[in-house]
Amino acid sequence: MAGLLSRVLPKRFRKEGTAIPVVRLHGVIMTGGSQFRPTLNIATVAPALEKAFAKKDAPAVAISINSPGGSPVQSRLIYQRIRALAEEKNKKVLMFVEDVAASGGYMIALAGDEIFVDPTSIVGSIGVVSGGFGFPELLRKIGVERRVYTAGENKVILDPFQPEKEGDVEYLKTLQLEIHKVFIDMVKARRGSRLADDETIFSGLFWTGVRGLELGLVDGMGEMRDTLKCRFGPKTRLELVGGARNIFGRRLPGVVRGSAAGDIGAGAVAGLAETLEEKALWGRYGM
């Protein structure tokens, strides 16, 4: 039907050239978020991905990634959804890095059949990090006694209000090594022989787009619009695909929690902590 209409309509009303759906994946990768503080997770990005890959005439889907990382679970879920849709719909995925695709952001970028960067983009950081604070001395100084009652000897492992224990740290490192291995296996599976023989690739270091190309972490330099027009022709159109919307037409970044007074107060505290975490993640790459 679409082909018939295109032949019947006057030429000036026809849409010529190839249309490439574009999905923007920008932000820190974590659960939660709101319309005022959007984050990347499988719930927020799935609707846009589904729409983009559903466009039958598009030979490829272009994805703009700009993320310093975050949750390894959500990063992997987004990666898996992109790959599953690409195989189901038989479409190529072209990934374009803007400021940064590091840690979980680079894990998502691995879903691309090709990864393009700007020379000044930041890529890599293939590692795992955990952080926190310890407050046992502070409690003593302000005269607060912490009382914790548990069933299970390890229920308070890594409690920030107790002195750090060597056994707790060793256990955490074991978990980190397991997650790191999953990440490394993903990089090797997706990048294969394109990777340089360089032992620093999996050390957690990050590089500019120029060095990332030399290491085989990316495939080329290129801005999205110019690259797509070069690949699919000068009349190629880029069509930005958004996520789900509510009845008022506003985008839904994710599930919004209840609005009771207690929820609002708890949300404010949690939101502050998450904001500080976001700033720390971006700050690591000079953003």
mmCIF file of C-alpha atoms in Angstrom:
data_model
loop_
_atom_site.group_PDB
_atom_site.id
_atom_site.type_symbol
_atom_site.label_atom_id
_atom_site.label_comp_id
_atom_site.label_asym_id
_atom_site.label_seq_id
_atom_site.Cartn_x
_atom_site.Cartn_y
_atom_site.Cartn_z
ATOM 1 C CA MET A 1 0.000 0.000 0.000
ATOM 2 C CA ALA A 2 2.794 2.400 0.909
ATOM 3 C CA GLY A 3 4.518 1.726 -2.406
ATOM 4 C CA LEU A 4 1.279 2.307 -4.338
ATOM 5 C CA LEU A 5 0.623 5.593 -2.566
ATOM 6 C CA SER A 6 4.155 6.777 -3.242
ATOM 7 C CA ARG A 7 3.599 6.211 -6.964
ATOM 8 C CA VAL A 8 0.174 7.878 -6.998
ATOM 9 C CA LEU A 9 1.111 10.961 -4.974
ATOM 10 C CA PRO A 10 2.654 13.908 -6.829
ATOM 11 C CA LYS A 11 6.438 13.933 -6.510
ATOM 12 C CA ARG A 12 6.450 17.078 -4.352
ATOM 13 C CA PHE A 13 4.431 15.215 -1.655
ATOM 14 C CA ARG A 14 6.591 12.121 -1.565
ATOM 15 C CA LYS A 15 9.220 11.563 1.101
ATOM 16 C CA GLU A 16 12.372 10.696 -0.765
ATOM 17 C CA GLY A 17 15.552 9.190 0.580
ATOM 18 C CA THR A 18 16.149 6.708 3.373
ATOM 19 C CA ALA A 19 14.696 7.380 6.823
ATOM 20 C CA ILE A 20 16.911 6.286 9.726
ATOM 21 C CA PRO A 21 15.315 6.183 13.185
ATOM 22 C CA VAL A 22 17.458 7.760 15.900
ATOM 23 C CA VAL A 23 17.323 6.961 19.624
ATOM 24 C CA ARG A 24 19.089 9.136 22.201
ATOM 25 C CA LEU A 25 20.469 7.309 25.250
ATOM 26 C CA HIS A 26 21.809 10.115 27.410
ATOM 27 C CA GLY A 27 22.383 10.130 31.163
ATOM 28 C CA VAL A 28 23.507 8.063 34.121
ATOM 29 C CA ILE A 29 22.414 4.421 34.116
ATOM 30 C CA MET A 30 20.333 3.636 37.191
ATOM 31 C CA THR A 31 16.850 2.650 38.250
ATOM 32 C CA GLY A 32 14.340 5.313 39.246
ATOM 33 C CA GLY A 33 14.413 8.808 37.803
ATOM 34 C CA SER A 34 11.622 11.249 36.984
ATOM 35 C CA GLN A 35 10.600 13.694 34.282
ATOM 36 C CA PHE A 36 12.787 16.279 36.029
ATOM 37 C CA ARG A 37 15.788 13.941 36.499
ATOM 38 C CA PRO A 38 15.695 11.327 33.755
ATOM 39 C CA THR A 39 17.973 8.320 33.966
ATOM 40 C CA LEU A 40 18.749 5.394 31.713
ATOM 41 C CA ASN A 41 17.344 1.975 32.544
ATOM 42 C CA ILE A 42 15.487 -0.729 30.675
ATOM 43 C CA ALA A 43 12.088 0.690 31.685
ATOM 44 C CA THR A 44 12.839 4.165 30.347
ATOM 45 C CA VAL A 45 14.503 3.209 27.075
ATOM 46 C CA ALA A 46 12.538 0.121 25.977
ATOM 47 C CA PRO A 47 9.571 2.026 24.425
ATOM 48 C CA ALA A 48 11.821 4.151 22.194
ATOM 49 C CA LEU A 49 13.888 1.140 21.151
ATOM 50 C CA GLU A 50 10.781 -0.842 20.257
ATOM 51 C CA LYS A 51 9.463 2.028 18.116
ATOM 52 C CA ALA A 52 12.774 2.541 16.351
ATOM 53 C CA PHE A 53 13.256 -1.098 15.402
ATOM 54 C CA ALA A 54 9.609 -1.409 14.324
ATOM 55 C CA LYS A 55 10.186 0.921 11.350
ATOM 56 C CA LYS A 56 10.103 -1.651 8.559
ATOM 57 C CA ASP A 57 11.720 0.331 5.768
ATOM 58 C CA ALA A 58 14.729 1.459 7.811
ATOM 59 C CA PRO A 59 17.901 -0.527 7.030
ATOM 60 C CA ALA A 60 19.477 0.507 10.322
ATOM 61 C CA VAL A 61 18.867 2.159 13.678
ATOM 62 C CA ALA A 62 21.175 4.938 14.852
ATOM 63 C CA ILE A 63 21.737 5.343 18.579
ATOM 64 C CA SER A 64 23.333 8.373 20.218
ATOM 65 C CA ILE A 65 25.031 7.379 23.484
ATOM 66 C CA ASN A 66 26.263 9.813 26.115
ATOM 67 C CA SER A 67 26.719 8.149 29.492
ATOM 68 C CA PRO A 68 29.413 7.863 32.195
ATOM 69 C CA GLY A 69 27.983 4.521 33.292
ATOM 70 C CA GLY A 70 26.135 3.364 36.385
ATOM 71 C CA SER A 71 24.306 0.130 37.096
ATOM 72 C CA PRO A 72 25.955 -2.874 35.376
ATOM 73 C CA VAL A 73 22.642 -4.745 35.471
ATOM 74 C CA GLN A 74 20.680 -2.004 33.698
ATOM 75 C CA SER A 75 23.543 -1.484 31.228
ATOM 76 C CA ARG A 76 23.504 -5.152 30.312
ATOM 77 C CA LEU A 77 19.704 -5.253 30.060
ATOM 78 C CA ILE A 78 19.722 -2.325 27.621
ATOM 79 C CA TYR A 79 22.537 -3.948 25.637
ATOM 80 C CA GLN A 80 20.611 -7.229 25.441
ATOM 81 C CA ARG A 81 17.378 -5.505 24.353
ATOM 82 C CA ILE A 82 19.167 -3.680 21.521
ATOM 83 C CA ARG A 83 20.822 -6.861 20.278
ATOM 84 C CA ALA A 84 17.604 -8.884 20.533
ATOM 85 C CA LEU A 85 15.665 -6.293 18.510
ATOM 86 C CA ALA A 86 18.459 -5.994 15.942
ATOM 87 C CA GLU A 87 18.418 -9.734 15.324
ATOM 88 C CA GLU A 88 14.622 -9.991 15.391
ATOM 89 C CA LYS A 89 14.131 -7.127 12.931
ATOM 90 C CA ASN A 90 17.296 -7.835 10.926
ATOM 91 C CA LYS A 91 18.660 -4.307 11.250
ATOM 92 C CA LYS A 92 22.142 -2.911 11.674
ATOM 93 C CA VAL A 93 22.847 -0.809 14.754
ATOM 94 C CA LEU A 94 25.096 2.221 14.335
ATOM 95 C CA MET A 95 26.246 3.685 17.650
ATOM 96 C CA PHE A 96 27.425 7.302 17.917
ATOM 97 C CA VAL A 97 29.291 8.426 21.042
ATOM 98 C CA GLU A 98 28.964 12.061 22.044
ATOM 99 C CA ASP A 99 30.853 13.266 25.158
ATOM 100 C CA VAL A 100 31.400 9.927 26.845
ATOM 101 C CA ALA A 101 30.591 6.220 26.645
ATOM 102 C CA ALA A 102 32.447 4.837 29.634
ATOM 103 C CA SER A 103 31.924 1.868 31.940
ATOM 104 C CA GLY A 104 28.216 0.960 31.602
ATOM 105 C CA GLY A 105 27.921 3.527 28.810
ATOM 106 C CA TYR A 106 30.534 1.646 26.821
ATOM 107 C CA MET A 107 28.804 -1.646 27.654
ATOM 108 C CA ILE A 108 25.686 -0.289 25.925
ATOM 109 C CA ALA A 109 27.801 0.988 23.012
ATOM 110 C CA LEU A 110 28.956 -2.604 22.441
ATOM 111 C CA ALA A 111 25.452 -3.327 21.121
ATOM 112 C CA GLY A 112 26.371 -1.384 17.991
ATOM 113 C CA ASP A 113 27.557 -3.233 14.893
ATOM 114 C CA GLU A 114 29.750 -0.180 14.417
ATOM 115 C CA ILE A 115 30.746 2.464 16.965
ATOM 116 C CA PHE A 116 31.589 6.011 15.874
ATOM 117 C CA VAL A 117 33.155 8.713 18.038
ATOM 118 C CA ASP A 118 34.345 12.276 17.980
ATOM 119 C CA PRO A 119 38.131 12.573 18.387
ATOM 120 C CA THR A 120 37.497 14.200 21.779
ATOM 121 C CA SER A 121 34.926 11.664 23.011
ATOM 122 C CA ILE A 122 35.817 9.583 26.074
ATOM 123 C CA VAL A 123 35.499 5.797 25.797
ATOM 124 C CA GLY A 124 36.481 2.734 27.798
ATOM 125 C CA SER A 125 36.676 2.425 31.585
ATOM 126 C CA ILE A 126 36.153 -1.329 31.318
ATOM 127 C CA GLY A 127 36.092 -2.142 35.004
ATOM 128 C CA VAL A 128 33.927 -2.201 38.122
ATOM 129 C CA VAL A 129 33.888 0.298 40.966
ATOM 130 C CA SER A 130 32.095 0.507 44.289
ATOM 131 C CA GLY A 131 32.269 3.363 46.743
ATOM 132 C CA GLY A 132 30.887 4.595 50.005
ATOM 133 C CA PHE A 133 31.670 6.329 53.296
ATOM 134 C CA GLY A 134 32.370 5.166 56.834
ATOM 135 C CA PHE A 135 30.936 6.959 59.883
ATOM 136 C CA PRO A 136 31.869 4.984 63.043
ATOM 137 C CA GLU A 137 33.962 7.800 64.592
ATOM 138 C CA LEU A 138 31.326 10.421 63.776
ATOM 139 C CA LEU A 139 28.699 8.495 65.737
ATOM 140 C CA ARG A 140 30.938 8.381 68.796
ATOM 141 C CA LYS A 141 31.665 12.104 68.619
ATOM 142 C CA ILE A 142 28.020 13.116 68.478
ATOM 143 C CA GLY A 143 26.992 10.614 71.159
ATOM 144 C CA VAL A 144 24.925 8.289 68.967
ATOM 145 C CA GLU A 145 24.825 4.576 69.669
ATOM 146 C CA ARG A 146 24.010 2.376 66.698
ATOM 147 C CA ARG A 147 21.869 -0.682 67.428
ATOM 148 C CA VAL A 148 21.451 -3.389 64.806
ATOM 149 C CA TYR A 149 19.744 -6.742 65.315
ATOM 150 C CA THR A 150 20.159 -9.422 62.664
ATOM 151 C CA ALA A 151 19.599 -13.078 61.926
ATOM 152 C CA GLY A 152 22.525 -14.125 59.748
ATOM 153 C CA GLU A 153 26.130 -13.267 60.528
ATOM 154 C CA ASN A 154 26.691 -11.366 57.271
ATOM 155 C CA LYS A 155 23.551 -9.209 57.207
ATOM 156 C CA VAL A 156 25.541 -6.098 58.160
ATOM 157 C CA ILE A 157 28.452 -6.677 55.822
ATOM 158 C CA LEU A 158 29.999 -3.352 54.703
ATOM 159 C CA ASP A 159 27.850 -1.402 57.178
ATOM 160 C CA PRO A 160 29.115 2.212 56.927
ATOM 161 C CA PHE A 161 28.476 2.750 60.653
ATOM 162 C CA GLN A 162 30.865 -0.011 61.694
ATOM 163 C CA PRO A 163 34.652 -0.242 61.286
ATOM 164 C CA GLU A 164 35.698 -1.681 57.940
ATOM 165 C CA LYS A 165 36.474 -5.392 58.040
ATOM 166 C CA GLU A 166 39.086 -7.033 55.822
ATOM 167 C CA GLY A 167 36.833 -10.015 55.157
ATOM 168 C CA ASP A 168 34.005 -7.762 53.984
ATOM 169 C CA VAL A 169 36.299 -5.974 51.528
ATOM 170 C CA GLU A 170 37.638 -9.254 50.153
ATOM 171 C CA TYR A 171 34.094 -10.494 49.579
ATOM 172 C CA LEU A 172 33.195 -7.288 47.732
ATOM 173 C CA LYS A 173 36.274 -7.640 45.539
ATOM 174 C CA THR A 174 35.186 -11.176 44.655
ATOM 175 C CA LEU A 175 31.857 -9.827 43.393
ATOM 176 C CA GLN A 176 33.601 -7.077 41.455
ATOM 177 C CA LEU A 177 35.898 -9.576 39.735
ATOM 178 C CA GLU A 178 32.909 -11.671 38.658
ATOM 179 C CA ILE A 179 31.153 -8.637 37.160
ATOM 180 C CA HIS A 180 34.401 -7.472 35.558
ATOM 181 C CA LYS A 181 34.797 -10.860 33.844
ATOM 182 C CA VAL A 182 31.286 -10.597 32.387
ATOM 183 C CA PHE A 183 32.172 -7.150 31.016
ATOM 184 C CA ILE A 184 35.476 -8.370 29.569
ATOM 185 C CA ASP A 185 33.767 -11.330 27.892
ATOM 186 C CA MET A 186 31.226 -8.973 26.314
ATOM 187 C CA VAL A 187 33.961 -6.739 24.915
ATOM 188 C CA LYS A 188 35.888 -9.699 23.492
ATOM 189 C CA ALA A 189 32.746 -11.229 21.986
ATOM 190 C CA ARG A 190 31.630 -7.991 20.298
ATOM 191 C CA ARG A 191 34.985 -6.470 19.305
ATOM 192 C CA GLY A 192 36.897 -9.712 18.619
ATOM 193 C CA SER A 193 39.931 -9.371 16.377
ATOM 194 C CA ARG A 194 39.454 -5.601 16.184
ATOM 195 C CA LEU A 195 40.934 -5.246 19.681
ATOM 196 C CA ALA A 196 44.591 -4.300 19.923
ATOM 197 C CA ASP A 197 46.985 -6.488 21.884
ATOM 198 C CA ASP A 198 47.201 -4.092 24.818
ATOM 199 C CA GLU A 199 46.957 -5.197 28.441
ATOM 200 C CA THR A 200 45.563 -1.823 29.571
ATOM 201 C CA ILE A 201 42.267 -2.269 27.676
ATOM 202 C CA PHE A 202 40.608 -4.073 30.605
ATOM 203 C CA SER A 203 42.365 -2.133 33.370
ATOM 204 C CA GLY A 204 39.623 0.450 33.897
ATOM 205 C CA LEU A 205 41.462 3.216 32.024
ATOM 206 C CA PHE A 206 39.574 5.462 29.613
ATOM 207 C CA TRP A 207 40.755 7.194 26.454
ATOM 208 C CA THR A 208 39.896 9.784 23.843
ATOM 209 C CA GLY A 209 38.149 8.695 20.683
ATOM 210 C CA VAL A 210 41.477 8.834 18.830
ATOM 211 C CA ARG A 211 43.147 6.347 21.169
ATOM 212 C CA GLY A 212 39.968 4.290 21.401
ATOM 213 C CA LEU A 213 40.152 3.775 17.636
ATOM 214 C CA GLU A 214 43.780 2.671 17.882
ATOM 215 C CA LEU A 215 42.857 0.157 20.600
ATOM 216 C CA GLY A 216 39.969 -1.231 18.569
ATOM 217 C CA LEU A 217 37.288 -0.109 21.007
ATOM 218 C CA VAL A 218 35.532 1.865 18.248
ATOM 219 C CA ASP A 219 35.325 1.685 14.463
ATOM 220 C CA GLY A 220 35.699 5.222 13.214
ATOM 221 C CA MET A 221 35.362 8.965 13.611
ATOM 222 C CA GLY A 222 32.147 10.539 12.503
ATOM 223 C CA GLU A 223 29.231 12.773 13.379
ATOM 224 C CA MET A 224 25.853 11.067 13.038
ATOM 225 C CA ARG A 225 24.258 13.164 10.294
ATOM 226 C CA ASP A 226 27.275 13.204 7.983
ATOM 227 C CA THR A 227 28.047 9.529 8.546
ATOM 228 C CA LEU A 228 24.501 8.400 7.792
ATOM 229 C CA LYS A 229 24.239 10.551 4.669
ATOM 230 C CA CYS A 230 27.549 9.157 3.463
ATOM 231 C CA ARG A 231 26.367 5.604 4.159
ATOM 232 C CA PHE A 232 22.776 5.774 2.849
ATOM 233 C CA GLY A 233 22.798 8.700 0.459
ATOM 234 C CA PRO A 234 22.537 12.519 0.547
ATOM 235 C CA LYS A 235 18.742 12.446 0.920
ATOM 236 C CA THR A 236 18.889 10.366 4.104
ATOM 237 C CA ARG A 237 16.541 11.652 6.803
ATOM 238 C CA LEU A 238 17.122 11.281 10.540
ATOM 239 C CA GLU A 239 13.916 10.656 12.510
ATOM 240 C CA LEU A 240 14.242 11.055 16.274
ATOM 241 C CA VAL A 241 12.205 8.432 18.128
ATOM 242 C CA GLY A 242 10.859 9.244 21.597
ATOM 243 C CA GLY A 243 9.624 7.030 24.401
ATOM 244 C CA ALA A 244 6.153 6.424 25.803
ATOM 245 C CA ARG A 245 3.883 9.362 26.609
ATOM 246 C CA ASN A 246 1.134 9.924 29.132
ATOM 247 C CA ILE A 247 -2.377 11.146 28.318
ATOM 248 C CA PHE A 248 -1.133 14.749 28.313
ATOM 249 C CA GLY A 249 1.518 14.015 25.694
ATOM 250 C CA ARG A 250 4.454 14.233 28.098
ATOM 251 C CA ARG A 251 7.207 11.666 27.893
ATOM 252 C CA LEU A 252 7.290 9.031 30.598
ATOM 253 C CA PRO A 253 10.889 8.563 31.729
ATOM 254 C CA GLY A 254 9.988 5.664 33.993
ATOM 255 C CA VAL A 255 7.745 4.602 36.837
ATOM 256 C CA VAL A 256 6.883 7.515 39.121
ATOM 257 C CA ARG A 257 6.445 6.591 42.747
ATOM 258 C CA GLY A 258 3.648 7.633 45.064
ATOM 259 C CA SER A 259 3.151 11.221 46.165
ATOM 260 C CA ALA A 260 2.301 10.776 49.851
ATOM 261 C CA ALA A 261 4.127 13.103 52.226
ATOM 262 C CA GLY A 262 6.338 10.310 53.510
ATOM 263 C CA ASP A 263 7.196 9.254 49.983
ATOM 264 C CA ILE A 264 8.060 12.823 49.030
ATOM 265 C CA GLY A 265 10.375 13.204 52.008
ATOM 266 C CA ALA A 266 12.080 9.892 51.395
ATOM 267 C CA GLY A 267 12.289 10.693 47.712
ATOM 268 C CA ALA A 268 13.980 14.028 48.436
ATOM 269 C CA VAL A 269 16.700 12.323 50.476
ATOM 270 C CA ALA A 270 17.157 9.565 47.914
ATOM 271 C CA GLY A 271 17.122 12.117 45.111
ATOM 272 C CA LEU A 272 19.914 14.111 46.747
ATOM 273 C CA ALA A 273 22.051 11.001 47.107
ATOM 274 C CA GLU A 274 21.398 10.005 43.502
ATOM 275 C CA THR A 275 22.198 13.526 42.277
ATOM 276 C CA LEU A 276 25.537 13.457 44.094
ATOM 277 C CA GLU A 277 26.241 10.036 42.609
ATOM 278 C CA GLU A 278 25.444 11.338 39.123
ATOM 279 C CA LYS A 279 27.761 14.335 39.568
ATOM 280 C CA ALA A 280 30.536 12.034 40.760
ATOM 281 C CA LEU A 281 30.158 9.766 37.728
ATOM 282 C CA TRP A 282 30.214 12.648 35.236
ATOM 283 C CA GLY A 283 33.000 14.393 37.165
ATOM 284 C CA ARG A 284 35.308 11.416 36.771
ATOM 285 C CA TYR A 285 35.495 12.179 33.062
ATOM 286 C CA GLY A 286 35.776 15.929 33.458
ATOM 287 C CA MET A 287 32.105 16.616 32.661
#
